[in-house]
Short mmCIF file of C-alpha atoms and ligand atoms in Angstrom, two decimals:
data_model
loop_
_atom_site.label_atom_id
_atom_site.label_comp_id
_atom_site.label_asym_id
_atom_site.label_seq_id
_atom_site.Cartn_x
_atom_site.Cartn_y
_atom_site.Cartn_z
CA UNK A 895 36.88 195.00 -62.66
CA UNK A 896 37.70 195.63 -59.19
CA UNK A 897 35.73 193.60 -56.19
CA UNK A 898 32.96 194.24 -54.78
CA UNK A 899 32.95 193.13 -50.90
CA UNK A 900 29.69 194.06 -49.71
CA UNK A 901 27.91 193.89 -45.85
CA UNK A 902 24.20 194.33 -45.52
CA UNK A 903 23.33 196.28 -42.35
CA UNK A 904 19.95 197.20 -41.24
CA UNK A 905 17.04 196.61 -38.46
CA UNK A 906 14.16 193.53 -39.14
CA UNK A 907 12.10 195.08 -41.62
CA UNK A 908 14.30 197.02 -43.33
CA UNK A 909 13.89 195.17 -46.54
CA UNK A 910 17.71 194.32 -46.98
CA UNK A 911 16.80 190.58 -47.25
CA UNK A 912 15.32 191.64 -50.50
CA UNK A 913 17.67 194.10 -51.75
CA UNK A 914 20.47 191.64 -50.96
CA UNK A 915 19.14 189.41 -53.08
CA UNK A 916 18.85 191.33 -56.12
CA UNK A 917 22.33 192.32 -55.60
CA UNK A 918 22.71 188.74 -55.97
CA UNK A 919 21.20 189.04 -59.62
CA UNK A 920 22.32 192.19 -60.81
CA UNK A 921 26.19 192.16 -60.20
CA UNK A 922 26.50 188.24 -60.46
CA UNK A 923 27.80 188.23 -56.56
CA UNK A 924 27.27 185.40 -54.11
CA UNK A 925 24.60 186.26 -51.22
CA UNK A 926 25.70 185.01 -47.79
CA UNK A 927 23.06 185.36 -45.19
CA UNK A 928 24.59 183.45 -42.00
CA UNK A 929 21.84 181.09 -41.05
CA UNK A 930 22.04 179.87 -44.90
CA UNK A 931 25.39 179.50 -44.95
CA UNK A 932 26.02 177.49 -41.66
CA UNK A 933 23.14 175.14 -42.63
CA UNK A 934 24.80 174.54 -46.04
CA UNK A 935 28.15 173.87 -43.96
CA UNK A 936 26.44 171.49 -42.11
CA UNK A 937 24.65 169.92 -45.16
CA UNK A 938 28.20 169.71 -46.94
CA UNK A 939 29.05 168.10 -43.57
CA UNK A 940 32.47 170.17 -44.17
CA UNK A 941 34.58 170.05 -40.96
CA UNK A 942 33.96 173.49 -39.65
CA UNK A 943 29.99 172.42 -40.58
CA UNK A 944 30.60 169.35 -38.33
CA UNK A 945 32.08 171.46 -35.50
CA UNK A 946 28.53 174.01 -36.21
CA UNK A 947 26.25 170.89 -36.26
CA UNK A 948 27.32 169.90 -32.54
CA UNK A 949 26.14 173.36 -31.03
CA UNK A 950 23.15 173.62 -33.23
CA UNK A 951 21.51 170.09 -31.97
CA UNK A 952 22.40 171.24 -28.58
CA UNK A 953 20.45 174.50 -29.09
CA UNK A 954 23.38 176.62 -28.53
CA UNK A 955 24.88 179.60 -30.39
CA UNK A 956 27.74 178.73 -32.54
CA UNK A 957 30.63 180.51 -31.36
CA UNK A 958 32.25 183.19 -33.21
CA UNK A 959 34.96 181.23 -34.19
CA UNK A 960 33.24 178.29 -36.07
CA UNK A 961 31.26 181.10 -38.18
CA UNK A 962 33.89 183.12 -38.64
CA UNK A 963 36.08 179.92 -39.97
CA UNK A 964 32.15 179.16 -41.77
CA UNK A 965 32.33 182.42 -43.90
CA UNK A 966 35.97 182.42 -44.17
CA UNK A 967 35.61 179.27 -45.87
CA UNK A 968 33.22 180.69 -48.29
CA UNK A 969 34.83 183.71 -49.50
CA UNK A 970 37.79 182.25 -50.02
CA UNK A 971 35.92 180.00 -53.04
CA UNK A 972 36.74 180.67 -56.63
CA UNK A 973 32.61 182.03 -56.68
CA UNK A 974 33.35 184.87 -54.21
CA UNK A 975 36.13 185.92 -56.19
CA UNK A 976 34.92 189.00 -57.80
CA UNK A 977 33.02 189.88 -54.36
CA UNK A 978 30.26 188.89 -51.88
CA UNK A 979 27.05 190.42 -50.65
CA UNK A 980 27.38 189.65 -46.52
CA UNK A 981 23.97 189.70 -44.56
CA UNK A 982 23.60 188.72 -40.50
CA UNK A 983 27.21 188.74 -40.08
CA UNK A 984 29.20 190.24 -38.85
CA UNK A 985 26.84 191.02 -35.94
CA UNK A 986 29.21 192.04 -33.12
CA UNK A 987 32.65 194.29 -33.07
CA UNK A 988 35.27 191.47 -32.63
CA UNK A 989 33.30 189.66 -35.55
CA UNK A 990 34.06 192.76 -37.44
CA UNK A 991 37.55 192.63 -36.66
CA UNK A 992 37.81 188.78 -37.32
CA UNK A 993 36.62 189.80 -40.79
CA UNK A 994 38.68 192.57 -41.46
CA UNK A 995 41.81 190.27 -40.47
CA UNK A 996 40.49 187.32 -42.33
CA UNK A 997 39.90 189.63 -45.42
CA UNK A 998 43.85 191.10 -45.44
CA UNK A 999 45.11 187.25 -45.04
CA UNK A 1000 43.01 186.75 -48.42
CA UNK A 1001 44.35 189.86 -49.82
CA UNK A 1002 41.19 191.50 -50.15
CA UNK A 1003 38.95 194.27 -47.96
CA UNK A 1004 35.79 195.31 -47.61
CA UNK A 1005 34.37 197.76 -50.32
CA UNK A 1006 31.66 198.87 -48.26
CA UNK A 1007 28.58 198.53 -45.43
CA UNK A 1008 25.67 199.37 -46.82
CA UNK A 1009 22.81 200.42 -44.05
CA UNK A 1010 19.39 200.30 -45.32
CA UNK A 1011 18.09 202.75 -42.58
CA UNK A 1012 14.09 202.92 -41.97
CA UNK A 1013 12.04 204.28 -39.06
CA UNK A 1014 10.84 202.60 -36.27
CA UNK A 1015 7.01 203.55 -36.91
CA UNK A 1016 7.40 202.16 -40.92
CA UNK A 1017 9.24 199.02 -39.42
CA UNK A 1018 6.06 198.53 -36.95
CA UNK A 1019 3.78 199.13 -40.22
CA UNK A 1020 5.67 196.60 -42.12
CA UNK A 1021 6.26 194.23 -39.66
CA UNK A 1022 2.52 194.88 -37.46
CA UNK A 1023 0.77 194.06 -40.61
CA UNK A 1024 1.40 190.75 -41.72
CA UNK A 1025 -0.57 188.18 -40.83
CA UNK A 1026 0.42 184.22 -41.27
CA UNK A 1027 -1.46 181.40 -42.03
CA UNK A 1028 -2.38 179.19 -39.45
CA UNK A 1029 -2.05 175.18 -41.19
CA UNK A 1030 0.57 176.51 -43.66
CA UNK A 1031 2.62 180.22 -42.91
CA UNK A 1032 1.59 181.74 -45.80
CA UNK A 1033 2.12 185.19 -45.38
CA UNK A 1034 -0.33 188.22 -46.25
CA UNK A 1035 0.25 192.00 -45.35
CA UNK A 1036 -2.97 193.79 -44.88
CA UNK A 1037 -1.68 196.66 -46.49
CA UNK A 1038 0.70 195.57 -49.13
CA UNK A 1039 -0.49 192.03 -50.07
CA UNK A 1040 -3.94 191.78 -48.40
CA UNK A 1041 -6.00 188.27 -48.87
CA UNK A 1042 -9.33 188.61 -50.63
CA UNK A 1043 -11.23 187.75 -47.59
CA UNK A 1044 -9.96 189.21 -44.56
CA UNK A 1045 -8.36 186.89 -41.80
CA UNK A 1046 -8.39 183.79 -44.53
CA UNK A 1047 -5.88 182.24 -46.47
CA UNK A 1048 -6.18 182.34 -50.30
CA UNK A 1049 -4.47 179.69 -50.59
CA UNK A 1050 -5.95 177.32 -48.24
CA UNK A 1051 -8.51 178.24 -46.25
CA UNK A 1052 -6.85 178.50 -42.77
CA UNK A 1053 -7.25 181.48 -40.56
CA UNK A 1054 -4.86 184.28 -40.69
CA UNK A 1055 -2.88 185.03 -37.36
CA UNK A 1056 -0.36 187.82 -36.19
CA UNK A 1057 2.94 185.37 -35.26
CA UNK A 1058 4.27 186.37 -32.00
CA UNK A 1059 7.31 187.95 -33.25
CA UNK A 1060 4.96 190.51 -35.19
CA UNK A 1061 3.29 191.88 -32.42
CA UNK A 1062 3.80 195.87 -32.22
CA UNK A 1063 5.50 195.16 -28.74
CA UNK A 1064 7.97 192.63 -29.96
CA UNK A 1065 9.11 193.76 -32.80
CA UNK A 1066 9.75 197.28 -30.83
CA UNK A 1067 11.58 195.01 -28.36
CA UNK A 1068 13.85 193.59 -31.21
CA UNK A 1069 14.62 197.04 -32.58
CA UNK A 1070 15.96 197.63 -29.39
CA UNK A 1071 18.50 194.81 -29.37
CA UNK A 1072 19.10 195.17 -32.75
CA UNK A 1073 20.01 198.87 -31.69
CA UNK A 1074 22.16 198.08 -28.71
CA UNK A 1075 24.08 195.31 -31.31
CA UNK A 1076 24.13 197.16 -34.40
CA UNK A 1077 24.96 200.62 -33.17
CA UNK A 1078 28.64 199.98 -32.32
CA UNK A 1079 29.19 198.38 -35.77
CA UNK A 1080 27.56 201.31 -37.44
CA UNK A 1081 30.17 203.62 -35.54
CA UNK A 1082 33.30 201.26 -36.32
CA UNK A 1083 32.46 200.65 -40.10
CA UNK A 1084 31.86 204.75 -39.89
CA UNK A 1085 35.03 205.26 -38.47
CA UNK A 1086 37.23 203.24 -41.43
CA UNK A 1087 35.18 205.29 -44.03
CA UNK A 1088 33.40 202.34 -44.92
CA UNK A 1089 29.68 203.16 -43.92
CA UNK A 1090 27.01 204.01 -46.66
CA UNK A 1091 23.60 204.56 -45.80
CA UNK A 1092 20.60 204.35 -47.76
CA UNK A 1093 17.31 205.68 -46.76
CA UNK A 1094 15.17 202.37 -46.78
CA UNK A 1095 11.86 204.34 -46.46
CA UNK A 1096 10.67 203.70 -50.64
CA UNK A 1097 9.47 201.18 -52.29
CA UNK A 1098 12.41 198.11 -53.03
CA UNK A 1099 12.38 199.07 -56.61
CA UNK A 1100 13.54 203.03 -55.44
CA UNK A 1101 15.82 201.26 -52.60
CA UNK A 1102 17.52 199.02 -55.16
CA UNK A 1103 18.06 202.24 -57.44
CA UNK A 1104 19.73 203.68 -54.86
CA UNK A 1105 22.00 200.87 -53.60
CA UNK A 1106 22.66 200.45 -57.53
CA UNK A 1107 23.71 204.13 -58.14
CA UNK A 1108 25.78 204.21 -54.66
CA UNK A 1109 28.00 201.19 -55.85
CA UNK A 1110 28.57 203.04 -59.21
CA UNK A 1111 29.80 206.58 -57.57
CA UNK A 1112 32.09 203.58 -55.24
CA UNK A 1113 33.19 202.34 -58.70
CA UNK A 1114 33.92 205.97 -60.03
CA UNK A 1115 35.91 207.17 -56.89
CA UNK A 1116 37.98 203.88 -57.26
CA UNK A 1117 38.71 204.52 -60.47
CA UNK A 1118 39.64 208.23 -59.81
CA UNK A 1119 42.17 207.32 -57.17
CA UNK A 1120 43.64 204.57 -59.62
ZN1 ZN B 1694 -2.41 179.08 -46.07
#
């Protein structure tokens, strides 16, 4: 069976946390999201991890290189062999192209970029309506997952708050960086015929039917130009 060298694209909210995971499950493939995978670097106190650690207690952003030698260092292990589901990197252009280079050293290339697209207004719905406990995060949505009592925590008791990163305004203000940041990787993954885009608008069980049937007409073509 041919690999399967996957990259998760889409906005906060977009569900492709989820979906990435049960990629995870259903073709056997390890699931990188890049916070996880520098904080297991750093746990394994690997060298690269080491180098990450340093910025990380200064509060900095790790620099391109030390996640790109991170992820490198990842895919390059006997459980990535078959493929890897890539989520939060890469984020910019030359991280892109780091990949891509880092990729034909290993022999290997990207299969595809899969962009779970959804509207702003259903991202603001998503996002707008969860509401986080107050002792213990425990997250409710009023819509999809609403406590019994409204405002209080089934679990514990504690009031029920919108976090600051859920209010309407900010998360329109992070669809807008994740615009200006995402956009130009959209385009260059476009450009290499590499781009596949799934509308992100159903429920995750639809979504993940779609991503599933997607990577089997990838699977077919592959086959047909073999
Ligand atoms: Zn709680």
């Amino acid at each position: 069976m041919s690999e399967l060298n996957l990259v998760l694209l889409g906005p906060p909210g977009s569900g492709k946390g989820t979906q990435g995971e049960r990629l995870q499950e259903d073709f056997r493939l390890p699931y990188y999201a890049t916070g996880d995978i520098l904080r297991a670097a750093v746990r394994d106190e690997s060298e690269l991890g080491k180098a990450a650690k340093e910025y990380m207690d200064r509060g900095d952003l790790v620099p391109d290189e030390v996640i790109i030698g991170v992820i490198t260092e990842r895919l390059d292990e006997p459980e990535a062999a078959d493929g890897f589901i890539l989520d939060g990197f890469p984020r910019t252009i030359p991280q892109a192209e780091a990949l891509d280079s880092e990729l034909e050293k290993l022999g290997r290339a990207l299969t595809a970029a899969i962009l779970v697209q959804v509207t702003d207004e259903e991202i603001v719905r998503r996002l707008g309506g969860r509401r986080t406990c107050a002792k213990n995060g425990h997250v409710f949505h009023v819509q999809f997952d609403p406590p019994k009592e409204p405002g209080v925590c089934d679990i514990d008791g504690s009031r029920l708050l919108v976090r600051d990163d859920d209010q309407p305004d900010v998360i329109r203000h992070r669809l807008e960086e994740y615009r200006e940041k995402t956009e130009p990787l959209i385009d260059y993954y476009d450009s290499k015929g590499l781009l596949r885009r799934v509308d992100g608008s159903a429920s995750p069980d639809e979504v993940g039917d779609r991503i599933r049937a997607l990577l089997a007409t990838l699977r077919i073509e592959e086959d047909i130009d073999v």
